Coordinates of C-alpha atoms in Angstrom, one line a residue:
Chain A
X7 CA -64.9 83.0 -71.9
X8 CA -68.5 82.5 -72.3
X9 CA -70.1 83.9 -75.1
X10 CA -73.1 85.7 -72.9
X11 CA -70.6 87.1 -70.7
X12 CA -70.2 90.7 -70.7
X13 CA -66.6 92.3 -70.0
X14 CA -66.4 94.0 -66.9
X15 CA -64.4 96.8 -65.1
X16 CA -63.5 94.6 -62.1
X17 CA -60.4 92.7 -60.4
X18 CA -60.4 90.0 -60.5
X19 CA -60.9 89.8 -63.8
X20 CA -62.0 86.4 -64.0
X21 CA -64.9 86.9 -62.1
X22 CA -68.3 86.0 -63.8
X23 CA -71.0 88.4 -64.7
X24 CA -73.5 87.2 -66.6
X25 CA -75.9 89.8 -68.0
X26 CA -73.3 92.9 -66.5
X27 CA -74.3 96.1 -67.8
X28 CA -71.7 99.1 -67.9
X29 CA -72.0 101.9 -65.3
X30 CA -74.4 104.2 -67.0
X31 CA -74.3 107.7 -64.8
X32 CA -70.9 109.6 -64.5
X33 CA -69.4 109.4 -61.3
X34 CA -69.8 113.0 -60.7
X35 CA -73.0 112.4 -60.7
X36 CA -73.6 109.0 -58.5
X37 CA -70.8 110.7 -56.0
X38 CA -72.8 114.1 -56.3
X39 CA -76.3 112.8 -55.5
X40 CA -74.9 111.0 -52.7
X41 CA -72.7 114.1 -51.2
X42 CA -75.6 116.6 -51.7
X43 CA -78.3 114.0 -50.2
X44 CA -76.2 113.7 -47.2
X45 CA -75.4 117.3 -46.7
X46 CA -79.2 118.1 -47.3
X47 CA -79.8 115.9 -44.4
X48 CA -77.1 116.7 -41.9
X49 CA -78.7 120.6 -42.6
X50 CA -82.4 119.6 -41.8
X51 CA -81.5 117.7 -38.6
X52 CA -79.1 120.7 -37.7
X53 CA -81.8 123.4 -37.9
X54 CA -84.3 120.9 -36.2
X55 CA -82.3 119.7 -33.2
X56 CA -81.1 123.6 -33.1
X57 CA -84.8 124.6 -32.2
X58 CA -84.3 123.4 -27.9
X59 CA -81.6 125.9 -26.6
X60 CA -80.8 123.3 -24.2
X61 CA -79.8 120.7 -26.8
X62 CA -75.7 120.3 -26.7
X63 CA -74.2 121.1 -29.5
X64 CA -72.1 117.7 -29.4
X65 CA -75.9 116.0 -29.3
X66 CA -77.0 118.1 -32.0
X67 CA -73.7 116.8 -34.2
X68 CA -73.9 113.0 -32.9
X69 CA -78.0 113.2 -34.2
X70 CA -77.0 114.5 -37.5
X71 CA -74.3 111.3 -37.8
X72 CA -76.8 109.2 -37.1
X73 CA -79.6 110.4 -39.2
X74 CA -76.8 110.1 -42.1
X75 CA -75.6 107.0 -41.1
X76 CA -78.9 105.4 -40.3
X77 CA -80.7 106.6 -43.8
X78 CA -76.8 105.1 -45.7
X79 CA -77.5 102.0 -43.9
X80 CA -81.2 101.4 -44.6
X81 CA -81.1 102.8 -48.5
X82 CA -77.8 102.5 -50.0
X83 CA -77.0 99.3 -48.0
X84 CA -80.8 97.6 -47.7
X85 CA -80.8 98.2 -51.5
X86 CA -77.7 96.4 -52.1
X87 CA -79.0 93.0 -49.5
X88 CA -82.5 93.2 -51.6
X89 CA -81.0 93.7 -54.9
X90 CA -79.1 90.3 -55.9
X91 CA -78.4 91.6 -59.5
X92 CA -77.9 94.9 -59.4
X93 CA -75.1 94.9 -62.3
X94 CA -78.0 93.8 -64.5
X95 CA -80.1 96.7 -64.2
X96 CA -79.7 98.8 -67.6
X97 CA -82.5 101.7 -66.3
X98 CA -79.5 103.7 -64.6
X99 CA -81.5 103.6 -61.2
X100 CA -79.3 105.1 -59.2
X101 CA -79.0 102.9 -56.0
X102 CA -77.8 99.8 -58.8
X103 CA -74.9 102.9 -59.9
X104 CA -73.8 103.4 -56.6
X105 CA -73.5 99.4 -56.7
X106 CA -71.9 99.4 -60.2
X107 CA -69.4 102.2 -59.6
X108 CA -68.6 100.9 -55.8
X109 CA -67.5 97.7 -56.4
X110 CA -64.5 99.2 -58.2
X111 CA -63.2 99.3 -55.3
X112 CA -64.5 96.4 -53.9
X113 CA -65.5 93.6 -56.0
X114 CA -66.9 91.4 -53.5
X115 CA -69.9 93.6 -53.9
X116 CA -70.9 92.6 -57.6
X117 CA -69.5 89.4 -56.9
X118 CA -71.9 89.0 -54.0
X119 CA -69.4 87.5 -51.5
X120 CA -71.7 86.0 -48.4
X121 CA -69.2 87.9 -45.6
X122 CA -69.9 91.4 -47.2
X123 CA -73.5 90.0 -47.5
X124 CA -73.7 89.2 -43.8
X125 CA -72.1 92.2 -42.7
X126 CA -74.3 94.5 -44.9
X127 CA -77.0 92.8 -44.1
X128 CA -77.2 92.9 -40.4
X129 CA -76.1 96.9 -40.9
X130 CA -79.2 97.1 -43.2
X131 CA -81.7 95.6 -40.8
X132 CA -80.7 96.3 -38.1
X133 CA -78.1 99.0 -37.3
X134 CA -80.2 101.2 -40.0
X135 CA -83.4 101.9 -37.9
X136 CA -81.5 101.9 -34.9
X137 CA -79.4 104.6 -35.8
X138 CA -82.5 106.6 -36.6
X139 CA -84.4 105.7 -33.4
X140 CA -80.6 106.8 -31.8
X141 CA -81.8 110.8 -33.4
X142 CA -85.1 110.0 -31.7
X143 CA -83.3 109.0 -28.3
X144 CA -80.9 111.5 -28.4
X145 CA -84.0 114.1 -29.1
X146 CA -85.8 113.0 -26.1
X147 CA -83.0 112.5 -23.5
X148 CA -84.0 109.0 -23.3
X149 CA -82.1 107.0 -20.4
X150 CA -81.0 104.4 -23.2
X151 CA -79.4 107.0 -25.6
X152 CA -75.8 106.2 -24.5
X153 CA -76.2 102.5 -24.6
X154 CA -77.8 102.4 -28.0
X155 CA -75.4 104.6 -29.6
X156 CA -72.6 102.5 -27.8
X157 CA -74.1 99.1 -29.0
X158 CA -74.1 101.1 -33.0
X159 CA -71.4 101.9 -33.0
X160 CA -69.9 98.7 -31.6
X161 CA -72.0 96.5 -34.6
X162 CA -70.3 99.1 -37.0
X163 CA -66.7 98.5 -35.6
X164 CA -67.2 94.7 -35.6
X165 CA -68.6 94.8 -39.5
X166 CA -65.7 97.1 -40.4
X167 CA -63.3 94.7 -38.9
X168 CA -64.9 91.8 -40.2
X169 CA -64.8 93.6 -43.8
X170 CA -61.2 94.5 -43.6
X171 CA -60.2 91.1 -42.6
X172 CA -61.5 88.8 -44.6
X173 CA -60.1 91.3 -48.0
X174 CA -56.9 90.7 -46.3
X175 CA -57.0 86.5 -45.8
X176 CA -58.2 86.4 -49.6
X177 CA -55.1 88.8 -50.6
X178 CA -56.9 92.3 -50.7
X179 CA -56.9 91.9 -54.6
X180 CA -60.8 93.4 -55.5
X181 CA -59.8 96.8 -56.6
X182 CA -60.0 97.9 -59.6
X183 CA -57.0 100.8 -59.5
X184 CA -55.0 101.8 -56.6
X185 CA -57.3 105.2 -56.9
X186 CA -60.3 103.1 -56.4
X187 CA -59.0 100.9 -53.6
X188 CA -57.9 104.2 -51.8
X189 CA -61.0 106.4 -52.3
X190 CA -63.4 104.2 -51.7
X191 CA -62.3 101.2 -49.9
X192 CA -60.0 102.8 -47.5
X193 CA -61.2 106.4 -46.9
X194 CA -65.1 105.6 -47.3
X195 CA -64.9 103.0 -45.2
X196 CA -62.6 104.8 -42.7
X197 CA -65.1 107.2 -41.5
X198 CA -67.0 104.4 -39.7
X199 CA -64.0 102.9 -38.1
X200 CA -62.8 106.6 -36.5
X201 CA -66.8 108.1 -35.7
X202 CA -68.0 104.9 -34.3
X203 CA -64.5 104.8 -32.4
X204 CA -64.9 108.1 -31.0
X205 CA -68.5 107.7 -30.0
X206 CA -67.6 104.2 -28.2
X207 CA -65.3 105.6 -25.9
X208 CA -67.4 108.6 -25.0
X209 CA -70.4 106.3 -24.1
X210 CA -68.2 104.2 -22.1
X211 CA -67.1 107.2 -20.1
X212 CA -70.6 108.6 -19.7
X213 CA -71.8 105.0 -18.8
X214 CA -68.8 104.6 -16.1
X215 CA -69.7 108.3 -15.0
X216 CA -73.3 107.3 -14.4
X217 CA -72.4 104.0 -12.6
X218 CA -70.0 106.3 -10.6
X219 CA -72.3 108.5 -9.4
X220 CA -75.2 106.0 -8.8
X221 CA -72.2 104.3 -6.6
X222 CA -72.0 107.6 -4.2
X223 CA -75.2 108.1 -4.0
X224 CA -76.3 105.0 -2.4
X225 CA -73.4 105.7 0.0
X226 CA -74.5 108.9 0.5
X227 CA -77.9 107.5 1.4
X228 CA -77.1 104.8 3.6
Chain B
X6 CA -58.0 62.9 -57.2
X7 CA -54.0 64.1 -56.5
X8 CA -51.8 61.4 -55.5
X9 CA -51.0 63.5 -52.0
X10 CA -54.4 64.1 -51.0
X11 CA -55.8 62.1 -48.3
X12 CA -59.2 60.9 -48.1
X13 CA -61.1 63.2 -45.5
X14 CA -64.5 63.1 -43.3
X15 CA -65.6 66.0 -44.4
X16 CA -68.4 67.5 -46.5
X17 CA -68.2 68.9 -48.7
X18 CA -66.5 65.9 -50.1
X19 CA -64.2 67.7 -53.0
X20 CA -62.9 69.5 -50.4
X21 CA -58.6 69.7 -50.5
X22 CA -56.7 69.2 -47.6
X23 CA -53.0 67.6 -48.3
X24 CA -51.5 66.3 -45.9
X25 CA -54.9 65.5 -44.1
X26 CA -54.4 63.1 -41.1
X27 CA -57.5 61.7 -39.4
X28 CA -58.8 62.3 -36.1
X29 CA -56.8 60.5 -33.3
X30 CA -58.2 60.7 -30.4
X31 CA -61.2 59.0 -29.3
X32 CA -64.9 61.5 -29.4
X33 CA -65.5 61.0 -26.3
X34 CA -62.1 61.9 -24.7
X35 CA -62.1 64.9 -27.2
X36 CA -65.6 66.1 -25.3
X37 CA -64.8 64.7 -21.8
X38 CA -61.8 66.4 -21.4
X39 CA -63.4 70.1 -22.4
X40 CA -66.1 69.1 -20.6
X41 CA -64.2 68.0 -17.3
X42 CA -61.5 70.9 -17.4
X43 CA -65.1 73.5 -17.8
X44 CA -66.2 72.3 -15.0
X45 CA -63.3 72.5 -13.2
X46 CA -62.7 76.1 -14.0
X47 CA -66.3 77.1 -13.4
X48 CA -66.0 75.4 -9.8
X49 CA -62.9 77.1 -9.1
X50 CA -64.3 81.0 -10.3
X51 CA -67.4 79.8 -8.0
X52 CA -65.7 79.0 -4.8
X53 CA -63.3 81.7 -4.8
X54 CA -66.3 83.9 -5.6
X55 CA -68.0 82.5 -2.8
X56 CA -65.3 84.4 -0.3
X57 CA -67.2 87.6 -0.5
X58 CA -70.6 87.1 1.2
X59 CA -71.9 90.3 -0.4
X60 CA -71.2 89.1 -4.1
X61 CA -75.0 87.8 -5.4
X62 CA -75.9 84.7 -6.6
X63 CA -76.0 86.5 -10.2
X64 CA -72.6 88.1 -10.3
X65 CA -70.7 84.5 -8.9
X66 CA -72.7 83.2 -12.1
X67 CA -71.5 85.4 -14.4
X68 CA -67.9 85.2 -13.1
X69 CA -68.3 81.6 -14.2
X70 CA -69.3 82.4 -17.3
X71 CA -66.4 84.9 -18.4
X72 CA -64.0 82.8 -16.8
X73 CA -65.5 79.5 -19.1
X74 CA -66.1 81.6 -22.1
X75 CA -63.0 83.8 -22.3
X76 CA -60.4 81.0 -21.7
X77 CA -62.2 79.0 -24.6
X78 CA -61.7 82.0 -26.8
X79 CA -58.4 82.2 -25.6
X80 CA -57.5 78.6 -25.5
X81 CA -59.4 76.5 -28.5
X82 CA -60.1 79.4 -30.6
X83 CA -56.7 81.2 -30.3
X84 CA -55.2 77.6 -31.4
X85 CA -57.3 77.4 -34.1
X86 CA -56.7 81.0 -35.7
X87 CA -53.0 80.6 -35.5
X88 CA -52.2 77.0 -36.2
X89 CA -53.8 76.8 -40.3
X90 CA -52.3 73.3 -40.8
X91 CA -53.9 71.6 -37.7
X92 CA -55.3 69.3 -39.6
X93 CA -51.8 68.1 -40.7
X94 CA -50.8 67.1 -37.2
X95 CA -50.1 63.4 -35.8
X96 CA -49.3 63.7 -33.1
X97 CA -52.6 63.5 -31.5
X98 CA -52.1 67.4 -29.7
X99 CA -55.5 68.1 -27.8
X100 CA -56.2 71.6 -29.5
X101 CA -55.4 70.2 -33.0
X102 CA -58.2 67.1 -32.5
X103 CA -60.4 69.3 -30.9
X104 CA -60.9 71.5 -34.7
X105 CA -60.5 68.2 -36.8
X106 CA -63.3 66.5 -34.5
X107 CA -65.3 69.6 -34.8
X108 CA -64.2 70.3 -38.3
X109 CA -66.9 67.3 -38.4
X110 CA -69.6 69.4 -37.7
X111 CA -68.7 72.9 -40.1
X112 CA -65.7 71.9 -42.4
X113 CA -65.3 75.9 -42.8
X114 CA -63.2 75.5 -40.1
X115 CA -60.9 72.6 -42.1
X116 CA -61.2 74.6 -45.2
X117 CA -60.2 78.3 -43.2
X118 CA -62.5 79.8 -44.8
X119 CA -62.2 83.6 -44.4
X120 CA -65.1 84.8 -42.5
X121 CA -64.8 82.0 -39.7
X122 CA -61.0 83.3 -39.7
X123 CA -62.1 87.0 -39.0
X124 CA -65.1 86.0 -36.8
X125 CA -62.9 84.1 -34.6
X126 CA -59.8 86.2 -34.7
X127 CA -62.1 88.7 -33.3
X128 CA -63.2 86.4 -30.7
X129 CA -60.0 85.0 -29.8
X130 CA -58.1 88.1 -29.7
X131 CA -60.2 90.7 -28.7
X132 CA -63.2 89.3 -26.6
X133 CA -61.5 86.3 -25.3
X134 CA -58.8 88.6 -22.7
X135 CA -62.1 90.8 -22.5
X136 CA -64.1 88.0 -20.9
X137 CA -61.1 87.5 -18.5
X138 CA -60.9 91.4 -18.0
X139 CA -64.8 90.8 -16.9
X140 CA -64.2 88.6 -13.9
X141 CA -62.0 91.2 -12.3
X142 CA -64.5 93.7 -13.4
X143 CA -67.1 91.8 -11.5
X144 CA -65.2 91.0 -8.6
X145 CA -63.6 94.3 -7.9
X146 CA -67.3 96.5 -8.2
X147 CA -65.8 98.4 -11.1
X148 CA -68.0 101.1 -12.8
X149 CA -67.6 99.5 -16.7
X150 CA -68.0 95.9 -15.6
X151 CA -71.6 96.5 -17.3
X152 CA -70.6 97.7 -20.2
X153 CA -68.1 95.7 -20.3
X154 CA -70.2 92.5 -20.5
X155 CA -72.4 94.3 -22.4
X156 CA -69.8 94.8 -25.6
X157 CA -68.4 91.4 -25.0
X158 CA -71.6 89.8 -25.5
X159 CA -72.7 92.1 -28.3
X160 CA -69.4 91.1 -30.0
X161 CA -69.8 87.3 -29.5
X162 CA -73.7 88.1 -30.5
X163 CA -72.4 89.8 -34.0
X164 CA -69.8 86.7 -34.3
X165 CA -72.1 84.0 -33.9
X166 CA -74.8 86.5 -36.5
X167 CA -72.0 85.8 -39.4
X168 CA -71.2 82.3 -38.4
X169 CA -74.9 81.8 -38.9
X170 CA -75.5 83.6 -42.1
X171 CA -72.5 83.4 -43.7
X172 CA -73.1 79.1 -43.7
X173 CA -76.8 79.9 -44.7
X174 CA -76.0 82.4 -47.8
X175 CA -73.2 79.5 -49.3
X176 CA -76.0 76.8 -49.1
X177 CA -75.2 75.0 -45.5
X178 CA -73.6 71.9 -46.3
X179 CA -70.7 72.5 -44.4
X180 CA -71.5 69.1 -42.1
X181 CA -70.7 65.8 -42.1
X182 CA -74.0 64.3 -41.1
X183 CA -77.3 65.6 -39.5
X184 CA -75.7 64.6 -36.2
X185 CA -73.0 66.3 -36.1
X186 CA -74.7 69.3 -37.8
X187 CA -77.1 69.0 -34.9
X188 CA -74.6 68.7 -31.8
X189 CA -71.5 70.3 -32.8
X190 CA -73.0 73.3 -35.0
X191 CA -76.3 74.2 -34.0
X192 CA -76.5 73.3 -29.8
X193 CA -72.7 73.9 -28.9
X194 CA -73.2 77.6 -30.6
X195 CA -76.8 78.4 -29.5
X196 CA -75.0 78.8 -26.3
X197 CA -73.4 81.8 -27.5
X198 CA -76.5 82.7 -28.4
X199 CA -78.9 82.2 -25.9
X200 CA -76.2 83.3 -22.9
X201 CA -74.7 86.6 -24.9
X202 CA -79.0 87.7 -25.3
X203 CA -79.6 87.5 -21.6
X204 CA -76.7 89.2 -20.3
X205 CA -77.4 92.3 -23.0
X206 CA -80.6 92.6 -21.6
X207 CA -79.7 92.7 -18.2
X208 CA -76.8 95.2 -19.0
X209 CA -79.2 97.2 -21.1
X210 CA -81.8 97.4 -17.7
X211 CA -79.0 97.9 -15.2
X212 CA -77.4 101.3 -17.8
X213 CA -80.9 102.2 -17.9
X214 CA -81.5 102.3 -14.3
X215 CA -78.3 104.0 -13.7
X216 CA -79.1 107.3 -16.3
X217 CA -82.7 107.3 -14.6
X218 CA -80.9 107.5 -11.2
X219 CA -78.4 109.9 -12.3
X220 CA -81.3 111.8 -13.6
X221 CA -83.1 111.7 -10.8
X222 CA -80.1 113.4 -8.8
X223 CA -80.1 116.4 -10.8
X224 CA -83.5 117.2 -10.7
X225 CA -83.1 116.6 -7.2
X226 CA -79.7 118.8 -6.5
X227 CA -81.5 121.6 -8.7

């Protein structure tokens, strides 16, 4: 082992930080931030969307998703494709902690693996804004709401996929404690497999409904 | 060097493959014969497309395409994610000299390295029988063949996005010379690109015009 190399809380345990610095919030507190940021959000865009009475409630729920998703994307995950050495950062900023304390349960994070950096880049740049011009689209009954959420969603299934398998090729071995690989790696990342899931196979049916009806009306009209 | 380990084409050059045996098959019968048996399948999907007089020029088009694109997901990239030693064989199988030759081009594939494996897993398993699905989508009228192409494409869109980055982010010396860097990785899979991008759009337009026309009905049957 190098002498400038600090020890680290990650598995594998041979993998090389130079320049690491420790974790420096408690988790409480970088879980807290995050869970009170996100509910704080979800409320504002639920007493907004709440002000047309003809608003749905199931469009008033899919806009707070993806204002929350969107602003995860573009913050949490921009700052992580921006922020090559995050683990370095000894000024407990808090997007490096969520960085730090996440890649307990995966270290491919800190270890800057170019799959996860694919993946979270093209969620960053692009799925990020349009999940928040999805709110907008939603908001204003735009004719491409259904397609855009459906093309989301679809970019957040593939990633997911794409995240899970290649842990699995290289022996899903970047945990650092079966409580870290379950909270965080599996039930995190599990709410963007089953939400985009869900919202896939409700825009496909709207889409097919729309096609049907466009169907009879031309035959209606011939 | 090992004792074992054969000398290899590829770059990078300390790359380890045991057990490597060289290309067998002539270039030019490795292209000609995907070449040849491409065209054959695209004239086939285009005359038996041809029987209905009210299918448009467009749709026969695009039945060509799915047909071409899904049975080469199918086909050469199924092979490929389920046969990790074919660059062990000798006996000159087509599928197997069809990854060494192009091995030539991005030795990831050689090497399995994971993201190619989950890219084209994906593609092989998922959006390859989807392609297939979309030629009887398109020749039966159904109401999802749009969005149908439309995730297809977006999927093979997102694929061809990691293949991209994922080579860029680890330096992109994966070929063996500028040519084959050229022909084989850049033009072969700007297809993918280019092809994927203009049937999004035109999905994209077509949804769109059906909500409007939806729309339109309601305000109308008000």
């Amino acid at each position: 082992m190098e002498a400038t190399q600090s020890p680290h809380p990650y598995v594998p345990r041979d993998l090389k930080l130079p320049g690491y610095v420790p974790v420096l919030l408690p988790q409480l507190t970088i879980l807290g931030v995050y869970g009170i940021a996100s509910v704080l959000v979800v409320t504002f865009i639920w007493f907004i969307s709440g002000r047309s009475p003809k608003r749905s409630t199931v469009d008033r729920v899919l806009m707070c998703w993806w204002a929350f998703t969107g602003l995860t994307h573009m913050i949490l995950e921009g700052y992580f494709v921006f922020s090559p050495e995050f683990y370095k950062d000894k000024s407990a900023f808090y997007l490096s902690e969520v960085w730090k304390e996440y890649s307990k349960g995966d270290s491919r994070y800190v270890g800057r693996d170019s799959a996860i950096l694919a993946v979270e880049g093209l969620t960053a740049v692009l799925e990020g804004p349009a999940s928040l011009l999805a709110v907008y689209a939603i908001a204003k009954g735009k004719s491409y709401s259904y397609i855009l959420q459906f093309a989301i969603s679809l970019g957040q299934l593939y990633g997911t996929a794409v995240y899970f398998i290649t842990a699995l090729l290289e022996g899903d071995n970047f945990a650092a404690s079966p409580l870290y690989y379950y909270a965080y790696y599996v039930v995190l990342n599990s709410f963007w497999i089953v939400i985009p899931t869900a919202i896939s196979v409700r825009c496909w049916k709207k889409m097919c409904a729309a096609f049907n009806s466009q169907g009879q009306k031309k035959v209606k009209s011939r």
